Each structure stands twice: as structure tokens, then as C-alpha cells.
Amino acid sequence: MAHLSLKFQERVLRHVVLAKGVVTIGRQPDNLLPIDNPAVSGYHAKIYFEGGNYIVEDNESFNGTYVNNRRIGKVTLTDGDVVLIGKHTLLFQIESVKSHASAHSAINDRSSYWQGELDNVRPPQLDPTMMLDSRKVREMLAKTASSGAATATVQTLGITATPAADTKEVAGRRKIGMLTVVGGKTDQPHYLLSSKLTVIGKSEMASIRLKRWFAPRIAASIHQREDGYFLIAARKNIKMKVNNIEVANSYELKAGDTIHIAGVTAKFDFEG
């Protein structure tokens, strides 16, 4: 079993058990692994399983992502690799975390974490990412190279991908929403809204990727709640229209609604 140990100044903050899902890392609280530090970008990097290996990929972050003292864009992780993000380090290991088994809490859908943290709150607007000068980066890389094993632990968190069968189970209990793109450029024409949170934007972390050149990184999000689906703008200056009528920052979607946001027009309905 692969896992990450998030550290800050030799202190272990969290253990993250990896499966085959995507672990997003950044300062925004809707990341699976949020890091509240001004040197970390809002959506800084991600770690995911591909071709039998775990991959770490920088998301065009302001201060960059380093693996074993080397700045990377995308690289395969091996046992013992140390990832530097801002002022925090992530130790990647392939082994079981027996000493923390009692604290393990499995999450069957990465969006469940988002729902628990941000069900009623859209991601806040962050202060600009603090730029690290080269001297500070060298100091942190030196500390990382000389650091030993940490002893303190806070939490063990299991992160797993959602099997395809889960969607059918959900569909059997309640209707699942879907979006069909009828205008504008996106990475797909149809989207099944089975997750608790669907992010719309140009960011690589977005579930619905906008392809327009000047599209916002995060334009809006669709929250699946017990009482329905809600479209929420990421910022006050982002205009949303539903059925050609401009709406406020939050709107409950209904079958047949046509939404227009960031140059994309899509129709909302329910599967089946």
C-alpha cells in the first residue's frame, strides 16, 4: 500500500493512504490534501495512479513542485521520494501504515471529502501566493535532504477512487444529474454529475474543463445535496444565466434548465 506523510518543519501533520483516485494538493480547502500556507498555490499539484505507478504533476504552480531537490513538471514516484510543495514536504512510501490503522477512515469517493468540508461554502478567494526566493528554496531543500523520520502523527486518511459500479448503485436510489454541452468548448460533450462536487473551469483539476482561451480557472461548481443540485459561482464577478435569465451566486437546478457560464451553454437533466 502506498501512502504519503505530510510534514512541516519535521512534524508530521497527516498520513494519506493512496489508492487509485486523484489526490489534489493546494491552498484551496476543496483540495483532497489542503495545505494552508501562503507559499502554496490554490491548486498546486496532484498525485494520481496511472499505468501501475503513482504520478506527481505540478499544476503550473507559482513556486513549483520539487521531487528529491529537482523541480518537476510531471514524474513517476518511487519509494522514498520526497516532494516539496511550498514549505511543506510529502514523503512517498510503499508500505502499510500499521501503527496508524486504528485511525484509518476510508472514503469511497474523493468528492465526499469536498462535501464534508465545503457543502455550503464555495472556495474562498485566496491572497496572492507568496513567492519564495531562491535562497529560501535552497534552505528548504537542504533541510529536506537532512531530515530524519518524523515521530508525531495527527491523522490517517484513506483516499480511494470511485468504482464504476457505485454510479449504478446511486442511480438505483436517486436520480443522477447530467449536463449536455450545446454550445462552447469543453473537454467532453456529456457529463454525469455523480460526484458531490463538480468544478467547472479551465484548471486541470476541474471536472468540466473549459477550452476557451481566456476562460477562468474556476468559474463555478455544481453541488449535489440531499435536496438537489445547486449551481454556485466561484466569484461575484462571474455571470451566470439560467434559461436566459441572470441568476445570483447560487441557483437550484431543475430538469430542463439551460445554463450559460464562461462562454459555455449546457442543458441540465436527470439520467434515464
mmCIF file of C-alpha atoms in Angstrom:
data_model
loop_
_atom_site.group_PDB
_atom_site.id
_atom_site.type_symbol
_atom_site.label_atom_id
_atom_site.label_comp_id
_atom_site.label_asym_id
_atom_site.label_seq_id
_atom_site.Cartn_x
_atom_site.Cartn_y
_atom_site.Cartn_z
ATOM 1 C CA MET A 1 0.000 0.000 0.000
ATOM 2 C CA ALA A 2 1.307 3.443 -0.926
ATOM 3 C CA HIS A 3 0.958 6.414 1.364
ATOM 4 C CA LEU A 4 2.088 9.992 1.875
ATOM 5 C CA SER A 5 3.333 11.683 5.033
ATOM 6 C CA LEU A 6 2.738 15.427 5.025
ATOM 7 C CA LYS A 7 5.379 17.253 7.087
ATOM 8 C CA PHE A 8 6.107 20.784 8.154
ATOM 9 C CA GLN A 9 9.388 21.549 9.951
ATOM 10 C CA GLU A 10 9.960 17.873 10.832
ATOM 11 C CA ARG A 11 6.454 17.495 12.279
ATOM 12 C CA VAL A 12 4.101 15.016 10.614
ATOM 13 C CA LEU A 13 0.727 16.638 10.041
ATOM 14 C CA ARG A 14 -1.118 13.864 8.254
ATOM 15 C CA HIS A 15 -0.787 10.407 6.725
ATOM 16 C CA VAL A 16 -2.669 9.881 3.461
ATOM 17 C CA VAL A 17 -3.271 6.322 2.257
ATOM 18 C CA LEU A 18 -3.374 6.212 -1.535
ATOM 19 C CA ALA A 19 -5.472 4.029 -3.778
ATOM 20 C CA LYS A 20 -6.279 4.692 -7.448
ATOM 21 C CA GLY A 21 -8.021 8.047 -7.151
ATOM 22 C CA VAL A 22 -6.653 11.534 -7.716
ATOM 23 C CA VAL A 23 -5.238 13.444 -4.747
ATOM 24 C CA THR A 24 -5.357 17.182 -5.395
ATOM 25 C CA ILE A 25 -2.976 19.345 -3.357
ATOM 26 C CA GLY A 26 -3.170 23.084 -2.773
ATOM 27 C CA ARG A 27 -4.209 26.002 -0.589
ATOM 28 C CA GLN A 28 -7.884 25.963 -1.563
ATOM 29 C CA PRO A 29 -9.855 23.940 1.017
ATOM 30 C CA ASP A 30 -11.642 21.902 -1.668
ATOM 31 C CA ASN A 31 -8.402 20.028 -2.391
ATOM 32 C CA LEU A 32 -8.241 16.489 -1.035
ATOM 33 C CA LEU A 33 -4.979 17.436 0.640
ATOM 34 C CA PRO A 34 -5.267 21.123 1.563
ATOM 35 C CA ILE A 35 -2.101 22.930 2.703
ATOM 36 C CA ASP A 36 -2.817 26.265 4.368
ATOM 37 C CA ASN A 37 0.390 28.148 3.625
ATOM 38 C CA PRO A 38 0.871 31.302 1.510
ATOM 39 C CA ALA A 39 3.743 29.699 -0.416
ATOM 40 C CA VAL A 40 1.318 27.089 -1.793
ATOM 41 C CA SER A 41 -0.846 27.849 -4.828
ATOM 42 C CA GLY A 42 -4.612 27.367 -4.719
ATOM 43 C CA TYR A 43 -4.418 24.229 -6.877
ATOM 44 C CA HIS A 44 -0.723 23.446 -6.681
ATOM 45 C CA ALA A 45 -0.263 19.816 -7.767
ATOM 46 C CA LYS A 46 -1.881 16.408 -7.938
ATOM 47 C CA ILE A 47 -0.901 12.782 -7.385
ATOM 48 C CA TYR A 48 -2.685 10.040 -9.287
ATOM 49 C CA PHE A 49 -2.373 6.385 -10.313
ATOM 50 C CA GLU A 50 -1.518 5.694 -13.957
ATOM 51 C CA GLY A 51 -0.034 2.689 -15.734
ATOM 52 C CA GLY A 52 0.718 0.847 -12.496
ATOM 53 C CA ASN A 53 2.570 3.798 -10.921
ATOM 54 C CA TYR A 54 1.830 6.894 -8.902
ATOM 55 C CA ILE A 55 2.486 10.159 -10.725
ATOM 56 C CA VAL A 56 3.020 13.615 -9.219
ATOM 57 C CA GLU A 57 2.248 16.509 -11.549
ATOM 58 C CA ASP A 58 2.709 20.226 -10.987
ATOM 59 C CA ASN A 59 -0.307 22.339 -11.902
ATOM 60 C CA GLU A 60 1.581 25.408 -13.184
ATOM 61 C CA SER A 61 2.059 26.485 -9.572
ATOM 62 C CA PHE A 62 3.707 29.785 -8.681
ATOM 63 C CA ASN A 63 6.616 28.328 -6.677
ATOM 64 C CA GLY A 64 6.851 24.974 -8.440
ATOM 65 C CA THR A 65 6.932 21.373 -7.229
ATOM 66 C CA TYR A 66 10.194 19.586 -6.362
ATOM 67 C CA VAL A 67 10.959 15.876 -6.118
ATOM 68 C CA ASN A 68 14.250 14.941 -4.456
ATOM 69 C CA ASN A 69 15.582 18.510 -4.843
ATOM 70 C CA ARG A 70 14.687 18.722 -8.536
ATOM 71 C CA ARG A 71 11.913 20.897 -9.942
ATOM 72 C CA ILE A 72 9.487 18.807 -11.969
ATOM 73 C CA GLY A 73 6.532 19.123 -14.276
ATOM 74 C CA LYS A 74 5.415 15.507 -14.097
ATOM 75 C CA VAL A 75 7.300 12.489 -12.766
ATOM 76 C CA THR A 76 6.734 8.919 -11.584
ATOM 77 C CA LEU A 77 7.141 8.481 -7.831
ATOM 78 C CA THR A 78 9.270 5.742 -6.314
ATOM 79 C CA ASP A 79 9.504 4.521 -2.734
ATOM 80 C CA GLY A 80 11.212 7.105 -0.521
ATOM 81 C CA ASP A 81 10.763 10.098 -2.824
ATOM 82 C CA VAL A 82 10.385 13.481 -1.092
ATOM 83 C CA VAL A 83 8.067 16.040 -2.685
ATOM 84 C CA LEU A 84 8.488 19.707 -1.721
ATOM 85 C CA ILE A 85 5.408 21.942 -2.058
ATOM 86 C CA GLY A 86 5.906 25.460 -0.729
ATOM 87 C CA LYS A 87 7.360 24.965 2.741
ATOM 88 C CA HIS A 88 5.816 21.507 3.241
ATOM 89 C CA THR A 89 7.194 18.109 2.281
ATOM 90 C CA LEU A 90 5.451 14.898 1.283
ATOM 91 C CA LEU A 91 7.255 11.612 1.877
ATOM 92 C CA PHE A 92 6.058 8.916 -0.554
ATOM 93 C CA GLN A 93 6.345 5.321 0.711
ATOM 94 C CA ILE A 94 5.079 1.971 -0.479
ATOM 95 C CA GLU A 95 4.239 0.055 2.671
ATOM 96 C CA SER A 96 1.403 -0.447 5.120
ATOM 97 C CA VAL A 97 0.808 2.042 7.890
ATOM 98 C CA LYS A 98 0.175 -0.474 10.679
ATOM 99 C CA SER A 99 0.811 1.912 13.533
ATOM 100 C CA HIS A 100 -1.985 4.153 12.309
ATOM 101 C CA ALA A 101 -4.555 1.539 11.313
ATOM 102 C CA SER A 102 -6.912 2.425 14.150
ATOM 103 C CA ALA A 103 -7.133 5.980 12.880
ATOM 104 C CA HIS A 104 -7.799 4.994 9.290
ATOM 105 C CA SER A 105 -11.026 6.364 7.794
ATOM 106 C CA ALA A 106 -11.825 5.103 4.286
ATOM 107 C CA ILE A 107 -13.522 7.494 1.875
ATOM 108 C CA ASN A 108 -15.188 5.821 -1.086
ATOM 109 C CA ASP A 109 -15.434 8.948 -3.194
ATOM 110 C CA ARG A 110 -12.971 11.810 -3.272
ATOM 111 C CA SER A 111 -15.905 14.193 -3.638
ATOM 112 C CA SER A 112 -17.261 13.018 -0.255
ATOM 113 C CA TYR A 113 -14.373 14.859 1.351
ATOM 114 C CA TRP A 114 -15.297 18.003 -0.539
ATOM 115 C CA GLN A 115 -18.923 17.609 0.514
ATOM 116 C CA GLY A 116 -17.990 17.319 4.164
ATOM 117 C CA GLU A 117 -15.717 20.339 4.059
ATOM 118 C CA LEU A 118 -17.469 22.667 1.627
ATOM 119 C CA ASP A 119 -21.060 21.564 1.127
ATOM 120 C CA ASN A 120 -22.383 25.028 1.836
ATOM 121 C CA VAL A 121 -19.331 27.160 1.066
ATOM 122 C CA ARG A 122 -17.723 27.921 -2.273
ATOM 123 C CA PRO A 123 -13.897 28.041 -2.291
ATOM 124 C CA PRO A 124 -12.734 31.366 -0.811
ATOM 125 C CA GLN A 125 -10.683 33.847 -2.782
ATOM 126 C CA LEU A 126 -7.126 33.481 -1.573
ATOM 127 C CA ASP A 127 -4.499 36.132 -1.067
ATOM 128 C CA PRO A 128 -1.809 36.028 -3.777
ATOM 129 C CA THR A 129 0.633 33.158 -3.440
ATOM 130 C CA MET A 130 3.805 34.252 -1.659
ATOM 131 C CA MET A 131 6.847 33.966 -3.898
ATOM 132 C CA LEU A 132 9.779 32.064 -2.403
ATOM 133 C CA ASP A 133 13.200 33.414 -3.302
ATOM 134 C CA SER A 134 15.889 31.001 -4.467
ATOM 135 C CA ARG A 135 17.772 31.181 -1.167
ATOM 136 C CA LYS A 136 14.716 30.036 0.813
ATOM 137 C CA VAL A 137 14.089 27.238 -1.644
ATOM 138 C CA ARG A 138 17.699 26.038 -1.292
ATOM 139 C CA GLU A 139 17.409 26.151 2.505
ATOM 140 C CA MET A 140 14.249 24.066 2.483
ATOM 141 C CA LEU A 141 15.745 21.563 0.047
ATOM 142 C CA ALA A 142 18.789 21.239 2.334
ATOM 143 C CA LYS A 143 16.571 20.670 5.375
ATOM 144 C CA THR A 144 14.570 18.082 3.453
ATOM 145 C CA ALA A 145 17.702 16.194 2.470
ATOM 146 C CA SER A 146 18.953 16.058 6.064
ATOM 147 C CA SER A 147 15.654 15.321 7.802
ATOM 148 C CA GLY A 148 15.088 12.021 9.533
ATOM 149 C CA ALA A 149 11.914 10.060 10.173
ATOM 150 C CA ALA A 150 9.229 12.029 11.987
ATOM 151 C CA THR A 151 7.639 10.687 15.148
ATOM 152 C CA ALA A 152 4.448 12.698 15.635
ATOM 153 C CA THR A 153 1.276 11.872 13.726
ATOM 154 C CA VAL A 154 -2.073 13.565 13.506
ATOM 155 C CA GLN A 155 -4.402 11.725 11.167
ATOM 156 C CA THR A 156 -4.556 8.870 8.702
ATOM 157 C CA LEU A 157 -6.875 9.435 5.784
ATOM 158 C CA GLY A 158 -7.784 6.856 3.159
ATOM 159 C CA ILE A 159 -8.474 8.151 -0.340
ATOM 160 C CA THR A 160 -9.906 5.811 -2.942
ATOM 161 C CA ALA A 161 -11.302 6.108 -6.417
ATOM 162 C CA THR A 162 -14.991 5.504 -7.014
ATOM 163 C CA PRO A 163 -15.624 2.202 -8.846
ATOM 164 C CA ALA A 164 -17.865 2.415 -11.880
ATOM 165 C CA ALA A 165 -20.407 0.193 -10.119
ATOM 166 C CA ASP A 166 -21.000 2.873 -7.494
ATOM 167 C CA THR A 167 -22.691 5.092 -10.055
ATOM 168 C CA LYS A 168 -25.269 2.416 -10.773
ATOM 169 C CA GLU A 169 -25.977 1.971 -7.069
ATOM 170 C CA VAL A 170 -26.539 5.685 -6.658
ATOM 171 C CA ALA A 171 -28.706 5.772 -9.738
ATOM 172 C CA GLY A 172 -30.835 3.000 -8.254
ATOM 173 C CA ARG A 173 -31.557 5.040 -5.118
ATOM 174 C CA ARG A 174 -31.932 8.502 -6.619
ATOM 175 C CA LYS A 175 -31.746 10.257 -9.938
ATOM 176 C CA ILE A 176 -28.310 11.399 -11.023
ATOM 177 C CA GLY A 177 -27.985 14.743 -12.772
ATOM 178 C CA MET A 178 -26.225 15.206 -16.075
ATOM 179 C CA LEU A 179 -25.064 18.091 -18.269
ATOM 180 C CA THR A 180 -25.112 18.110 -22.056
ATOM 181 C CA VAL A 181 -23.000 20.828 -23.655
ATOM 182 C CA VAL A 182 -24.853 22.551 -26.509
ATOM 183 C CA GLY A 183 -22.525 25.498 -27.051
ATOM 184 C CA GLY A 184 -18.921 26.458 -26.303
ATOM 185 C CA LYS A 185 -15.761 24.386 -25.955
ATOM 186 C CA THR A 186 -15.296 21.762 -23.223
ATOM 187 C CA ASP A 187 -13.312 18.544 -22.959
ATOM 188 C CA GLN A 188 -16.439 16.374 -23.274
ATOM 189 C CA PRO A 189 -19.975 16.793 -24.657
ATOM 190 C CA HIS A 190 -21.722 14.991 -21.769
ATOM 191 C CA TYR A 191 -21.091 14.893 -18.005
ATOM 192 C CA LEU A 192 -22.664 12.630 -15.403
ATOM 193 C CA LEU A 193 -22.876 14.564 -12.124
ATOM 194 C CA SER A 194 -22.367 11.611 -9.778
ATOM 195 C CA SER A 195 -19.869 13.379 -7.505
ATOM 196 C CA LYS A 196 -20.864 15.569 -4.582
ATOM 197 C CA LEU A 197 -18.949 18.455 -6.151
ATOM 198 C CA THR A 198 -18.366 19.147 -9.843
ATOM 199 C CA VAL A 199 -15.968 22.010 -10.607
ATOM 200 C CA ILE A 200 -16.304 23.988 -13.857
ATOM 201 C CA GLY A 201 -13.246 25.839 -15.137
ATOM 202 C CA LYS A 202 -10.051 25.826 -17.182
ATOM 203 C CA SER A 203 -7.975 24.340 -14.340
ATOM 204 C CA GLU A 204 -6.675 20.815 -14.827
ATOM 205 C CA MET A 205 -8.353 19.999 -11.503
ATOM 206 C CA ALA A 206 -11.794 20.896 -12.899
ATOM 207 C CA SER A 207 -14.301 18.128 -13.585
ATOM 208 C CA ILE A 208 -15.736 20.081 -16.520
ATOM 209 C CA ARG A 209 -12.755 21.524 -18.402
ATOM 210 C CA LEU A 210 -13.340 24.754 -20.313
ATOM 211 C CA LYS A 211 -11.307 25.056 -23.506
ATOM 212 C CA ARG A 212 -11.835 28.739 -24.288
ATOM 213 C CA TRP A 213 -8.525 30.636 -24.267
ATOM 214 C CA PHE A 214 -9.461 33.206 -21.598
ATOM 215 C CA ALA A 215 -11.820 31.015 -19.565
ATOM 216 C CA PRO A 216 -11.455 31.363 -15.761
ATOM 217 C CA ARG A 217 -9.514 28.664 -13.935
ATOM 218 C CA ILE A 218 -12.506 28.119 -11.661
ATOM 219 C CA ALA A 219 -15.791 29.532 -12.969
ATOM 220 C CA ALA A 220 -18.400 27.734 -10.896
ATOM 221 C CA SER A 221 -19.270 24.487 -9.174
ATOM 222 C CA ILE A 222 -22.280 22.199 -9.023
ATOM 223 C CA HIS A 223 -23.020 20.789 -5.560
ATOM 224 C CA GLN A 224 -25.057 17.613 -5.183
ATOM 225 C CA ARG A 225 -27.035 17.748 -1.931
ATOM 226 C CA GLU A 226 -29.849 15.734 -0.446
ATOM 227 C CA ASP A 227 -32.393 18.211 -1.782
ATOM 228 C CA GLY A 228 -30.984 18.589 -5.278
ATOM 229 C CA TYR A 229 -28.230 20.115 -7.421
ATOM 230 C CA PHE A 230 -27.029 23.688 -6.890
ATOM 231 C CA LEU A 231 -25.007 25.838 -9.289
ATOM 232 C CA ILE A 232 -22.681 28.229 -7.426
ATOM 233 C CA ALA A 233 -20.436 30.887 -8.951
ATOM 234 C CA ALA A 234 -16.791 30.852 -7.879
ATOM 235 C CA ARG A 235 -16.632 34.652 -7.692
ATOM 236 C CA LYS A 236 -19.098 37.504 -7.575
ATOM 237 C CA ASN A 237 -17.913 38.919 -10.902
ATOM 238 C CA ILE A 238 -18.672 35.693 -12.802
ATOM 239 C CA LYS A 239 -22.047 35.984 -14.506
ATOM 240 C CA MET A 240 -24.368 33.004 -14.726
ATOM 241 C CA LYS A 241 -27.588 32.687 -16.701
ATOM 242 C CA VAL A 242 -30.243 30.007 -16.388
ATOM 243 C CA ASN A 243 -32.868 29.886 -19.127
ATOM 244 C CA ASN A 244 -31.531 33.243 -20.404
ATOM 245 C CA ILE A 245 -32.137 34.929 -17.048
ATOM 246 C CA GLU A 246 -29.181 36.155 -14.991
ATOM 247 C CA VAL A 247 -29.122 34.500 -11.567
ATOM 248 C CA ALA A 248 -27.390 35.308 -8.294
ATOM 249 C CA ASN A 249 -24.417 33.412 -6.846
ATOM 250 C CA SER A 250 -26.427 30.249 -6.146
ATOM 251 C CA TYR A 251 -29.230 28.526 -8.058
ATOM 252 C CA GLU A 252 -31.059 25.209 -7.616
ATOM 253 C CA LEU A 253 -31.039 23.371 -10.942
ATOM 254 C CA LYS A 254 -34.192 21.775 -12.333
ATOM 255 C CA ALA A 255 -34.689 19.275 -15.145
ATOM 256 C CA GLY A 256 -34.602 21.039 -18.494
ATOM 257 C CA ASP A 257 -32.683 24.097 -17.278
ATOM 258 C CA THR A 258 -30.233 25.616 -19.734
ATOM 259 C CA ILE A 259 -27.240 27.243 -18.081
ATOM 260 C CA HIS A 260 -24.769 29.689 -19.588
ATOM 261 C CA ILE A 261 -21.457 30.407 -17.881
ATOM 262 C CA ALA A 262 -17.968 31.411 -19.070
ATOM 263 C CA GLY A 263 -18.884 31.047 -22.750
ATOM 264 C CA VAL A 264 -20.421 27.579 -22.385
ATOM 265 C CA THR A 265 -24.086 26.669 -22.731
ATOM 266 C CA ALA A 266 -25.283 23.356 -21.314
ATOM 267 C CA LYS A 267 -28.572 21.664 -20.572
ATOM 268 C CA PHE A 268 -29.220 20.086 -17.173
ATOM 269 C CA ASP A 269 -31.361 16.978 -16.848
ATOM 270 C CA PHE A 270 -31.511 13.693 -14.979
ATOM 271 C CA GLU A 271 -30.160 10.360 -16.192
ATOM 272 C CA GLY A 272 -32.747 7.978 -17.543
#
